[in-house]
Short mmCIF file of C-alpha atoms in Angstrom, two decimals:
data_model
loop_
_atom_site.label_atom_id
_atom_site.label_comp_id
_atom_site.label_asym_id
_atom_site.label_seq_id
_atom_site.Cartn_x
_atom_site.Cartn_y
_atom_site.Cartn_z
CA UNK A 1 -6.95 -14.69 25.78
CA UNK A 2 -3.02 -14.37 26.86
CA UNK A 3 -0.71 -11.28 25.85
CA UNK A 4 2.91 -12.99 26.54
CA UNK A 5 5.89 -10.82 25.79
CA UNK A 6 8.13 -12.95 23.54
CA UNK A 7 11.29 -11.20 25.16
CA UNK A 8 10.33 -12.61 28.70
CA UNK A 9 8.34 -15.79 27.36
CA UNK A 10 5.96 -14.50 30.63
CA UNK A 11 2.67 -13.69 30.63
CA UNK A 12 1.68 -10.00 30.72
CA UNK A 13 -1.76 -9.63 30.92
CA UNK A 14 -5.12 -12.05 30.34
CA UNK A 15 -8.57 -10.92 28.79
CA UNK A 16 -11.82 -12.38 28.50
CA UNK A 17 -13.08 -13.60 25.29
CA UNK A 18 -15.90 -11.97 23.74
CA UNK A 19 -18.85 -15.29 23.70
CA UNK A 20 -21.76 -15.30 21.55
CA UNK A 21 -24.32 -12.56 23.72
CA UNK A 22 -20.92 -10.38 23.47
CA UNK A 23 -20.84 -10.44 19.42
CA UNK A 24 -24.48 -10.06 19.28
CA UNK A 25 -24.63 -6.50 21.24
CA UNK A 26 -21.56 -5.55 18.98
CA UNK A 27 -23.14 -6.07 16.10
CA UNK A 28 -26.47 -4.85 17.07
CA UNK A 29 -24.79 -1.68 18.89
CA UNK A 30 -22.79 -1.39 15.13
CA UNK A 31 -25.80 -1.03 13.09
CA UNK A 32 -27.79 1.44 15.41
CA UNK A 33 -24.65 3.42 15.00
CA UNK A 34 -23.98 3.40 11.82
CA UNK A 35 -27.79 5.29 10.96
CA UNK A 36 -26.34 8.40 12.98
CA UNK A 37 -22.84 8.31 12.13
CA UNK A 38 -23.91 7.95 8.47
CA UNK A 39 -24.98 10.89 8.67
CA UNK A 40 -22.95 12.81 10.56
CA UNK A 41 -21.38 15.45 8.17
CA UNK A 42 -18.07 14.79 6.32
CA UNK A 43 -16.32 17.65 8.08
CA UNK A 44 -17.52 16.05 12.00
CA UNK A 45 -15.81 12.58 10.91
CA UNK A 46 -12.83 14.48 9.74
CA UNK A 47 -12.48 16.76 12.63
CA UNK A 48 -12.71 13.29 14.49
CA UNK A 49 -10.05 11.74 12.93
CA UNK A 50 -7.88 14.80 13.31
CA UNK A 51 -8.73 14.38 17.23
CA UNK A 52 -7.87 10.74 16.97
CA UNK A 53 -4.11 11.70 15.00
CA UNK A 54 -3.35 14.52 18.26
CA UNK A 55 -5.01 11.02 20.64
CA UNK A 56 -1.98 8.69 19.32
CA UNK A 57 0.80 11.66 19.35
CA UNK A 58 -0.01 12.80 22.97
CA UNK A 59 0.49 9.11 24.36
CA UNK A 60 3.42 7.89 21.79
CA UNK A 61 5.53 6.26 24.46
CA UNK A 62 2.22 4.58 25.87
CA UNK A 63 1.45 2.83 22.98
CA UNK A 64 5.07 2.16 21.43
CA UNK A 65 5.65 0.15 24.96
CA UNK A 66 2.22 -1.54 25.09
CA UNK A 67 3.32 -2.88 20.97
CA UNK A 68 6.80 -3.53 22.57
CA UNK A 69 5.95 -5.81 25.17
CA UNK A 70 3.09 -7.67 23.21
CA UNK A 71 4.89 -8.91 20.12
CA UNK A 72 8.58 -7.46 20.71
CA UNK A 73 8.91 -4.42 17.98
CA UNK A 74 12.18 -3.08 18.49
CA UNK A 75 10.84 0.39 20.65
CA UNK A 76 11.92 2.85 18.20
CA UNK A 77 10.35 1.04 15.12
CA UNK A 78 7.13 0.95 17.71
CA UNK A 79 7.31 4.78 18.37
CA UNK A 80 7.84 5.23 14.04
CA UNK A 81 4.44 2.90 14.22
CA UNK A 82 2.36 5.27 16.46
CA UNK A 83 4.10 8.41 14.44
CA UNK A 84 2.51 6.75 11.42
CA UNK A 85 -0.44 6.04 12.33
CA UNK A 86 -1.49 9.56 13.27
CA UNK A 87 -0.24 10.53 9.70
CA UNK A 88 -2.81 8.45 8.25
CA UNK A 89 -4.96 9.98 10.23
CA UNK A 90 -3.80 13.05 9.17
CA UNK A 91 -3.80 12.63 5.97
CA UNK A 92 -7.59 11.18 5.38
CA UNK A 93 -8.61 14.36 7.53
CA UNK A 94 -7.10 16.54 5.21
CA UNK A 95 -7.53 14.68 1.92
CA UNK A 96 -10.78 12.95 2.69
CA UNK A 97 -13.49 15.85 1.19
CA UNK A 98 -11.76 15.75 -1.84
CA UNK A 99 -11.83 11.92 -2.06
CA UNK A 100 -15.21 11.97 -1.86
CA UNK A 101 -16.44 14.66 -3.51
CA UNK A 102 -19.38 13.52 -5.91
CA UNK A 103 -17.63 13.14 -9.64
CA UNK A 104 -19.75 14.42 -12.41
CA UNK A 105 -19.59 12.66 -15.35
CA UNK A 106 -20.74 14.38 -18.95
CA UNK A 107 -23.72 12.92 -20.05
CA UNK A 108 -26.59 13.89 -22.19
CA UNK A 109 -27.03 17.67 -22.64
CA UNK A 110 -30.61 17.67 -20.91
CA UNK A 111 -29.20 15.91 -17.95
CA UNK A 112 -27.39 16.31 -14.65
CA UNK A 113 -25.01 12.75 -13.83
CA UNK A 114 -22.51 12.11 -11.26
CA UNK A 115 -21.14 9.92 -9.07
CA UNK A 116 -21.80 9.79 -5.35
CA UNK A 117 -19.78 7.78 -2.63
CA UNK A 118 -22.02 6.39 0.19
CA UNK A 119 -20.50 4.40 3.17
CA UNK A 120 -21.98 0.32 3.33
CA UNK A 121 -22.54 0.13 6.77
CA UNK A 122 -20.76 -1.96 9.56
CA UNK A 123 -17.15 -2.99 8.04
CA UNK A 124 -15.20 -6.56 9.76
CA UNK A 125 -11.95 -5.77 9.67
CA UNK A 126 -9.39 -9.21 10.21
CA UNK A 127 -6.13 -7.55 11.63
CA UNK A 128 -2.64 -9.14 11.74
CA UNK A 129 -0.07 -9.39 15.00
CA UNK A 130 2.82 -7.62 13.34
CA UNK A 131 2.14 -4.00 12.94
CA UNK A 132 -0.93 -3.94 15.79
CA UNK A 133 -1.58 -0.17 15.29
CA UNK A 134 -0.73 0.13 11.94
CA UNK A 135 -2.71 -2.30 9.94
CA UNK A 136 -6.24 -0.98 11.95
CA UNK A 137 -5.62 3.05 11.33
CA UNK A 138 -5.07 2.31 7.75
CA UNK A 139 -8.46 0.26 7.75
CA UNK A 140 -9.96 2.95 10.25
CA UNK A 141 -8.47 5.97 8.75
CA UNK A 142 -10.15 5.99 5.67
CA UNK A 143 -13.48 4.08 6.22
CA UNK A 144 -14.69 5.34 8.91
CA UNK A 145 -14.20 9.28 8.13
CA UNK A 146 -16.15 7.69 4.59
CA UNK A 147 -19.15 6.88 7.39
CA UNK A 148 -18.79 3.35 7.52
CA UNK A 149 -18.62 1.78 10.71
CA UNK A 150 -15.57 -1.02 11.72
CA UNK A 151 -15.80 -4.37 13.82
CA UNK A 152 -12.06 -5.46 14.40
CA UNK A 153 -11.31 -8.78 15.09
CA UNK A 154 -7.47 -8.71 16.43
CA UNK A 155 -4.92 -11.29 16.48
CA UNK A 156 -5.17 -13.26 19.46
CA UNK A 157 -1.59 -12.04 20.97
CA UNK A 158 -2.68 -8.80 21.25
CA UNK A 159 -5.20 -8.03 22.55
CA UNK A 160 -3.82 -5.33 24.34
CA UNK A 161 -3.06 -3.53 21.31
CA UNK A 162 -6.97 -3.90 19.90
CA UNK A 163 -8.48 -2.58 23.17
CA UNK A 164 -6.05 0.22 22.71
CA UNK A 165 -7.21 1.38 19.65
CA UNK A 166 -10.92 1.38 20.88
CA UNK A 167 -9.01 3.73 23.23
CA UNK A 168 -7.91 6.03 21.14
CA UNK A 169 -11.22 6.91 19.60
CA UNK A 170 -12.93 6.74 22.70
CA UNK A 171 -10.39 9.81 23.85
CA UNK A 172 -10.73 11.47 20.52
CA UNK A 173 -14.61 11.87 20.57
CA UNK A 174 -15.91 9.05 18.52
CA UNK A 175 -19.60 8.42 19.23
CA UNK A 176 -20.01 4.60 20.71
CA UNK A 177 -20.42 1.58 18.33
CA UNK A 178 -18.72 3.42 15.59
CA UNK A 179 -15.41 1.31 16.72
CA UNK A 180 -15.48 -1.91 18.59
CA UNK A 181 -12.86 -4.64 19.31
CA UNK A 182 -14.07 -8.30 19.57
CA UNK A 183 -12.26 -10.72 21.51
CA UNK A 184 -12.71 -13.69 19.68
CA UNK A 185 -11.26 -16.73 18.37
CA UNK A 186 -11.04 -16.85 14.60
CA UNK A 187 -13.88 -20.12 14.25
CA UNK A 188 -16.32 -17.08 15.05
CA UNK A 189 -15.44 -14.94 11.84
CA UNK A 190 -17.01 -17.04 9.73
CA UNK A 191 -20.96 -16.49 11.78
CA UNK A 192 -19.99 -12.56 11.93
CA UNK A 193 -19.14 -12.21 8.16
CA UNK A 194 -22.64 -14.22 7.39
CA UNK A 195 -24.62 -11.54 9.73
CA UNK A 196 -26.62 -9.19 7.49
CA UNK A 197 -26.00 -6.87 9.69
CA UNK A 198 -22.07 -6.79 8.40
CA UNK A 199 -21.75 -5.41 5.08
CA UNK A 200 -18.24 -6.13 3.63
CA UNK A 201 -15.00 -8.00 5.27
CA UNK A 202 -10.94 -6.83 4.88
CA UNK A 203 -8.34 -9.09 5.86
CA UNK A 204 -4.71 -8.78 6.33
CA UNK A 205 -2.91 -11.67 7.00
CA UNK A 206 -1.52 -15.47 5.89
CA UNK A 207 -2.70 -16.98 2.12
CA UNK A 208 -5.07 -20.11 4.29
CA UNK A 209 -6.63 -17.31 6.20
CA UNK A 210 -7.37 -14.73 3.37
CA UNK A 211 -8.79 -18.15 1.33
CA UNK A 212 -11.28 -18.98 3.72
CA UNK A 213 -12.27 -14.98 4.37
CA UNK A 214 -12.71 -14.37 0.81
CA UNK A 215 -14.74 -18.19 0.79
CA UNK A 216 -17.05 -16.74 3.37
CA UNK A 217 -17.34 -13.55 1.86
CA UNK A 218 -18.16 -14.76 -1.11
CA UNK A 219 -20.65 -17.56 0.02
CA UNK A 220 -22.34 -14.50 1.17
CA UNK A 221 -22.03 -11.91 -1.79
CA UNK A 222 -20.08 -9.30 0.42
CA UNK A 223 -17.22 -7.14 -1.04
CA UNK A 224 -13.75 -8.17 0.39
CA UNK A 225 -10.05 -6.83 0.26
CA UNK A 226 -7.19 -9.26 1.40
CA UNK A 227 -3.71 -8.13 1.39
CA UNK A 228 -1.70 -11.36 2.40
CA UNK A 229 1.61 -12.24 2.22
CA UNK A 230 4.56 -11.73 0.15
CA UNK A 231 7.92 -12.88 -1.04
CA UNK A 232 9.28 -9.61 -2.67
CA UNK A 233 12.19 -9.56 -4.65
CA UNK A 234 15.32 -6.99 -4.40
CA UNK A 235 17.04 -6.46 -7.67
CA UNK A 236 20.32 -5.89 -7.70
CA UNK A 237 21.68 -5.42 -10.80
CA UNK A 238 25.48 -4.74 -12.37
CA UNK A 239 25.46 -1.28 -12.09
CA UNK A 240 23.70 -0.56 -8.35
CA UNK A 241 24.91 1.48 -5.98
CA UNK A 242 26.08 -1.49 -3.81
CA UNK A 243 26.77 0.07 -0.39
CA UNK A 244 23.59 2.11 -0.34
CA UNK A 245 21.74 -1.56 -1.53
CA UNK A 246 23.70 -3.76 0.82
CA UNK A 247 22.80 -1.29 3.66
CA UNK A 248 19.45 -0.83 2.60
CA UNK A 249 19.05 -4.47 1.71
CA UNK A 250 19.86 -5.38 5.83
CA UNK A 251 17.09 -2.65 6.38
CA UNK A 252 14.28 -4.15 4.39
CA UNK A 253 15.06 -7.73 5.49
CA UNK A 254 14.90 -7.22 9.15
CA UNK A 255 12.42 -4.25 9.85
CA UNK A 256 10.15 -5.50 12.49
CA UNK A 257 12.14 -8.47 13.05
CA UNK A 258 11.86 -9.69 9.61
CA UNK A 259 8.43 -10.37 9.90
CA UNK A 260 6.69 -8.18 7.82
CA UNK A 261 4.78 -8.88 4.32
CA UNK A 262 6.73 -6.56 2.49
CA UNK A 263 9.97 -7.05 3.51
CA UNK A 264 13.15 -8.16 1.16
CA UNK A 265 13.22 -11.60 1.31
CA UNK A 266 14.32 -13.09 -2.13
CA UNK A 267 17.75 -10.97 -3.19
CA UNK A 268 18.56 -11.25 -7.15
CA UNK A 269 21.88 -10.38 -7.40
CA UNK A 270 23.57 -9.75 -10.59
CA UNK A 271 26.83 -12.21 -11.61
CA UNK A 272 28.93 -8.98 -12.43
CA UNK A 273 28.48 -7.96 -8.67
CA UNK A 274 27.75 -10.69 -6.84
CA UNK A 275 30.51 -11.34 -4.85
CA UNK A 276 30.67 -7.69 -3.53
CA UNK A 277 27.42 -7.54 -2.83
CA UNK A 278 27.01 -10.66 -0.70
CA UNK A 279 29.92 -9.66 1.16
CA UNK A 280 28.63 -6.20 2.21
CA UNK A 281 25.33 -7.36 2.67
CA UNK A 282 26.18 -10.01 5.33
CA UNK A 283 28.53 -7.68 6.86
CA UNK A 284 25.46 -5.18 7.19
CA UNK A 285 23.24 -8.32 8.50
CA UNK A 286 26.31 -8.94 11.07
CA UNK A 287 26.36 -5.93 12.56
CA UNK A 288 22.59 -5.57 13.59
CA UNK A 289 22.01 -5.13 17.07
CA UNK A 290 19.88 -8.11 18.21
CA UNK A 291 18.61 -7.51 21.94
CA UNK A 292 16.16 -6.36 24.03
CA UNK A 293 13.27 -4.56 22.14
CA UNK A 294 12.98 -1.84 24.82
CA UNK A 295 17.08 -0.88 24.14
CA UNK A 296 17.06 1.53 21.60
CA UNK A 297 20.22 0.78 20.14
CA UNK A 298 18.21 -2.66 19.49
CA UNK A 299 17.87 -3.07 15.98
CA UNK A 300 16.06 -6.88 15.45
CA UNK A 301 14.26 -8.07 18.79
CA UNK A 302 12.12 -11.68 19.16
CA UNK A 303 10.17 -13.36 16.89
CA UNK A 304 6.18 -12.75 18.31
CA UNK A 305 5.52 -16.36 19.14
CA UNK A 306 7.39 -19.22 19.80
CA UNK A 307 6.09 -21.55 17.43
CA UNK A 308 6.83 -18.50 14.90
CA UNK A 309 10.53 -19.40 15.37
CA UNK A 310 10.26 -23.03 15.37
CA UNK A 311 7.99 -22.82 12.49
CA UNK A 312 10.76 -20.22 10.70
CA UNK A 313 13.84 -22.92 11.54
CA UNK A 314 11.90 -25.58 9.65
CA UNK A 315 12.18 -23.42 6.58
CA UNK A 316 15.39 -23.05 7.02
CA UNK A 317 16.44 -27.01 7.64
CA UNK A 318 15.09 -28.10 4.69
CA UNK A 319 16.24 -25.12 2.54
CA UNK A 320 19.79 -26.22 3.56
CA UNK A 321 19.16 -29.90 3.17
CA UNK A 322 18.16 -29.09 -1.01
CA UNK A 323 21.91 -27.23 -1.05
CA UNK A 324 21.68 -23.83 0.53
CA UNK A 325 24.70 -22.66 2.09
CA UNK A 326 24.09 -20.55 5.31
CA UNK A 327 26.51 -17.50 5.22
CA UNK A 328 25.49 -16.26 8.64
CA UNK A 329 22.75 -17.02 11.63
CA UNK A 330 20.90 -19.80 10.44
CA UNK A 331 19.39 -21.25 14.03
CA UNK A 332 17.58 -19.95 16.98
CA UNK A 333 19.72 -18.01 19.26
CA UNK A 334 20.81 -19.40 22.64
CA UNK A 335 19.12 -17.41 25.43
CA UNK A 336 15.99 -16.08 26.59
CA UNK A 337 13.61 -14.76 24.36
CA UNK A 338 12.16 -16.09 20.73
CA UNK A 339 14.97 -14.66 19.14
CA UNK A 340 16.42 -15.62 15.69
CA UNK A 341 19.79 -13.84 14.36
CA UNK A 342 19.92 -12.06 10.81
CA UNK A 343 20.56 -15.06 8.49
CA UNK A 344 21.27 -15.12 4.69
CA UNK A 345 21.29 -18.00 2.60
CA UNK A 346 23.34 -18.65 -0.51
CA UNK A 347 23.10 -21.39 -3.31
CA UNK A 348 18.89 -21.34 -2.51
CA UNK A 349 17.36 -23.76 -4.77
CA UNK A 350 14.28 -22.26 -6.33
CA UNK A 351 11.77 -25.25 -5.26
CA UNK A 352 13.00 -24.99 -1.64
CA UNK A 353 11.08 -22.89 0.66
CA UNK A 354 13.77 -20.04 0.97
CA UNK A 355 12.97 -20.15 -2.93
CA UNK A 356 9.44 -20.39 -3.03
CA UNK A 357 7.72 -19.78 0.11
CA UNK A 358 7.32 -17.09 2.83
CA UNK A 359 10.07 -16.64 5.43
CA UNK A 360 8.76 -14.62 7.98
CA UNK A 361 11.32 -13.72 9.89
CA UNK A 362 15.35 -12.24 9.54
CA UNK A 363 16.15 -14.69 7.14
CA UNK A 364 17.54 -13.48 3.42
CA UNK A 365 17.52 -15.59 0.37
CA UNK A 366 20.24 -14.96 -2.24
CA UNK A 367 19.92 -15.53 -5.55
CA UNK A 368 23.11 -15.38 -8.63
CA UNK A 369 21.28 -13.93 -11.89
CA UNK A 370 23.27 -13.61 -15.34
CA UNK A 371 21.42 -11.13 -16.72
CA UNK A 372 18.45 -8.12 -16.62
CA UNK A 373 16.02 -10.40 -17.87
CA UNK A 374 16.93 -13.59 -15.94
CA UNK A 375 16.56 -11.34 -13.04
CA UNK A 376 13.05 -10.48 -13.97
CA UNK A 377 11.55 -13.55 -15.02
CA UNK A 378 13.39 -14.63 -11.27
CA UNK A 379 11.52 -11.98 -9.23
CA UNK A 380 8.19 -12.97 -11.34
CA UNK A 381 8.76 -16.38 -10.55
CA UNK A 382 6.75 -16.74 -7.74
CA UNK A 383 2.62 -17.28 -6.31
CA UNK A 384 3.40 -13.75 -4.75
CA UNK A 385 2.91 -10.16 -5.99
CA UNK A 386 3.05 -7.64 -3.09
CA UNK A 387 6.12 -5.78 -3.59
CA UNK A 388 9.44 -5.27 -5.15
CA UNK A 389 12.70 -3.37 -4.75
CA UNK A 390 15.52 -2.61 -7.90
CA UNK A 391 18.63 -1.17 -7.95
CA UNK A 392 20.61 0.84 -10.16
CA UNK A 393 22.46 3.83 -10.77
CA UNK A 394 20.15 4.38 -14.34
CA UNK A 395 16.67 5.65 -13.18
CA UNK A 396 15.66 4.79 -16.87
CA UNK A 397 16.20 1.54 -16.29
CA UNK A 398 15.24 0.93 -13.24
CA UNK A 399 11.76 2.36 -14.53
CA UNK A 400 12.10 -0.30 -17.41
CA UNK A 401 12.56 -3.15 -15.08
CA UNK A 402 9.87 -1.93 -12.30
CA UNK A 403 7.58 -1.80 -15.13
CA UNK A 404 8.14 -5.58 -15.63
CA UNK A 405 8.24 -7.11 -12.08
CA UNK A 406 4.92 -8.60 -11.26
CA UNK A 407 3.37 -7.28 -8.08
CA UNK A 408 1.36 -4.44 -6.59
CA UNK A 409 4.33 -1.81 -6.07
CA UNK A 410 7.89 -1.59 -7.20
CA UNK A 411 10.48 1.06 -5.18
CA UNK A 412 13.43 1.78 -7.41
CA UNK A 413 16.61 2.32 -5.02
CA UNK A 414 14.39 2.58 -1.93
CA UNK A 415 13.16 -0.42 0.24
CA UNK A 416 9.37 -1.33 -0.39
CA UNK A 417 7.19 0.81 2.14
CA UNK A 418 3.24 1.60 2.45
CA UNK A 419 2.47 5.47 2.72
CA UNK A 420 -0.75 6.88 3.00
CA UNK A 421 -0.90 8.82 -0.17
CA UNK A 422 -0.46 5.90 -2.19
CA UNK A 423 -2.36 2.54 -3.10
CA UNK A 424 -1.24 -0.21 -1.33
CA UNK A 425 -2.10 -4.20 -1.97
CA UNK A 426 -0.68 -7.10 -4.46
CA UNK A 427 -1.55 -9.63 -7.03
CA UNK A 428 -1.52 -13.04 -7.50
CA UNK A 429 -1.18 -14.94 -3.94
CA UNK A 430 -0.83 -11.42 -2.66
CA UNK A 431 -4.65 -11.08 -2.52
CA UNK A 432 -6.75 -8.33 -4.62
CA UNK A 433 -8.08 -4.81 -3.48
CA UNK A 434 -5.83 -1.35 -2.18
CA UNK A 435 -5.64 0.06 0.68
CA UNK A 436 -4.76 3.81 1.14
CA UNK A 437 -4.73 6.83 -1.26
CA UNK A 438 -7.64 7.64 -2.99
CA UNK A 439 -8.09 4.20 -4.21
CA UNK A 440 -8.13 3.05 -0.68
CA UNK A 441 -11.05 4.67 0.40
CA UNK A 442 -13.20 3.71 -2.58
CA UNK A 443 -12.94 0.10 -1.47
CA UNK A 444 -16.12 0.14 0.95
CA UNK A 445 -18.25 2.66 -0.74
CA UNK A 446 -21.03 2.65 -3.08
CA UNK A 447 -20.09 4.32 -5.74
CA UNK A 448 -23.48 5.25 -6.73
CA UNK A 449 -24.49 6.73 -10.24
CA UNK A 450 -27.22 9.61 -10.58
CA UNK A 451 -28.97 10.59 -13.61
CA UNK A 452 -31.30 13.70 -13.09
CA UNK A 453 -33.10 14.24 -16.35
CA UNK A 454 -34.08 18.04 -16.77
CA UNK A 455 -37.40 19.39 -18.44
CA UNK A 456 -39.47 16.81 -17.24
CA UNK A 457 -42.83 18.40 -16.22
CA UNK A 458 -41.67 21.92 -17.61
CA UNK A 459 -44.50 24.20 -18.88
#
């Protein structure tokens, strides 16, 4: 298993794959943990997880580089990666006990009911390339500290990144086989979801890739939470604040390089400020600095892969053959590195993929609305439903129209984010299940009713 750092197209470092006596001892050493760590008490895991938060602060720069030179995050957005990651783990320390602090429900007057939240047992988590740290802690975070136990299998570019996170806990205190990396290919998920021993699956990642997880899962009666991909819309209607959303809008498109699930990538512009808006907005896109990820004046570095950016300029092609008109970028840029300019795209015919697929990269899709409600039916006219962005100067309104756009969270004049506090996941195409918040870490629990009847056996 190569890491290759898409800046240098070079090889960085080479792992052995996990084989089939590897996966067994994981799974075997996951289920003799999980009887101990099960119960270990509430306020051991969340001391841990504290531990792990000070783990990922202490050695920042060590991990923002190691993200860096596997899949080319720009460094500071790397170092705002590690930063967030220890919040999560901050945050389920903190807010954990009360999260799972048995419930009691009224019930008859001669008897004691409640609800309880016990862990499942060992977890499969199915983690993405683009945020390497991110995507595991907010798996980890919350389901562990609940006394589950988690089985991650990484993306196969970075590796690095997965053994680092076995790191982390490892240097924080967590007992072994609470938290293990497997270095497979993904043909092997399917045997490791259908092990007994593994009690529920969570994927994030493509639509083929959640279809076949949740297949498996299901073929096996295990609970699953996909959070897949996204095509999220960015209102901007007649009365927005157009500098702030041009600005913003640049922002939203490119963090991470553009490739991230919730990014901006279909902008519904209002006729009334159309114009104005395109014109600021590419002149925002324009100025990003595109460069070397480990500059950190470097706003947009490589795409992860090569075949990411081939794959990315196909969407493109044909969304200009069906009439789009490319206002800026629009083709891979000349020198070393997988790197593809901020691009926007005008005149984007809805059945074209800038209209109605997932471009996962720097590349914007504009769209000219006449009205509120043309806008929304636009931004619900699409397989997706992960996120959405509006803009206005009314808050009323805004509230009106986020209350109408189909997806699993809608950010009025602030680009679409994921924050620990809150439930996180989509609809539709998007997949099914939250992540985060309280409803988060209810996912992979059994949330188990007791009934005590009282005076039974009373003299």
């Amino acid at each position: 298993m190569q890491s290759v750092n898409p800046y240098t197209e070079s090889v960085r470092e080479e792992y052995d794959e996990h084989g089939e006596a590897d996966v067994e001892e994981a799974l075997s050493r996951a289920d003799d943990a999980f009887e101990e760590w099960r119960e270990r008490s509430l306020t051991d895991r969340r001391r841990l997880l504290a531990d792990a938060g000070d783990v990922l602060r202490e050695n920042e720069e060590k991990y923002a580089e190691l993200m860096t030179e596997e899949m080319g995050k720009p460094i500071s957005q790397a170092r705002s990666e590690v930063e967030k990651c220890a919040w999560v783990c901050d945050y389920y320390a903190e807010h954990a006990g009360e999260h799972l602090q048995e419930k009691t429900v009224k019930g008859p007057e001669d008897a004691e009911t409640y609800v309880r939240y016990d862990p499942l047992g060992p977890i499969l988590a199915v983690m993405p390339w683009n945020f390497p740290l991110w995507q595991v802690f907010r798996f980890l975070a919350p389901h562990l500290t609940s006394g589950n136990v988690g089985l991650l299998k990484h993306a196969s570019n970075v590796p690095g990144s997965a053994l680092a996170i076995e790191e982390v806990l490892r240097d924080a205190g967590y007992p072994e086989g609470v938290f293990q990396s497997l270095l497979v290919d993904s043909e092997q998920v399917e045997n490791i979801i259908a092990d007994d021993r593994v009690r529920a699956v969570t994927l994030t990642g493509s639509g083929p890739a959640g279809r076949a997880v949740a297949e498996q899962a299901g073929e096996n009666l295990k609970k699953s939470v996909l959070e897949l991909g996204g095509s999220d819309p960015y209102i901007v209607l007649d009365d927005a604040p157009l500098d702030e959303a041009a600005e913003t809008g640049a922002q939203a498109r490119t963090i991470n390089s553009g490739q991230s699930c919730i990014a901006a990538k279909r902008f519904i512009v209002h006729d009334d400020v159309y114009d104005e808006f395109v014109e600021k907005f590419v002149e925002e896109m324009e100025a990003l600095d595109v460069g070397d990820p480990k500059d950190e004046e470097t706003n947009v570095g490589p795409q992860a892969r090569e075949d990411l950016m081939s794959d990315l300029q196909e969407q493109v092609d044909e969304t200009v053959e069906m009439g789009a008109t490319v206002e800026t970028g629009g083709e891979p840029m000349d020198r070393e590195g997988y790197f593809y300019p901020p691009t926007v795209l005008t005149d984007v015919p809805r059945d074209s993929p800038g209209g109605c697929e997932e471009l996962f990269g720097p590349v914007a899709s504009v769209f000219r609305v006449e009205s509120e409600e043309e806008a929304i039916e636009l931004a619900n006219d699409s397989q997706y439903g992960l996120g959405g962005s509006v803009w206005t100067e009314d808050l009323e309104r805004g509230k009106e129209v986020a209350a109408n756009v189909e997806s699993g969270a809608v950010f009025v004049n602030e680009l679409t984010k994921s924050d620990p506090r809150l439930p996180f996941g989509g609809i539709k195409q998007s997949g099914y299940g939250r992540e985060l918040g309280v409803e988060g870490i209810h996912e992979f629990v059994n949330r188990k009713t007791v009934f005590v009847q009282h005076g039974v056996g009373d003299e």
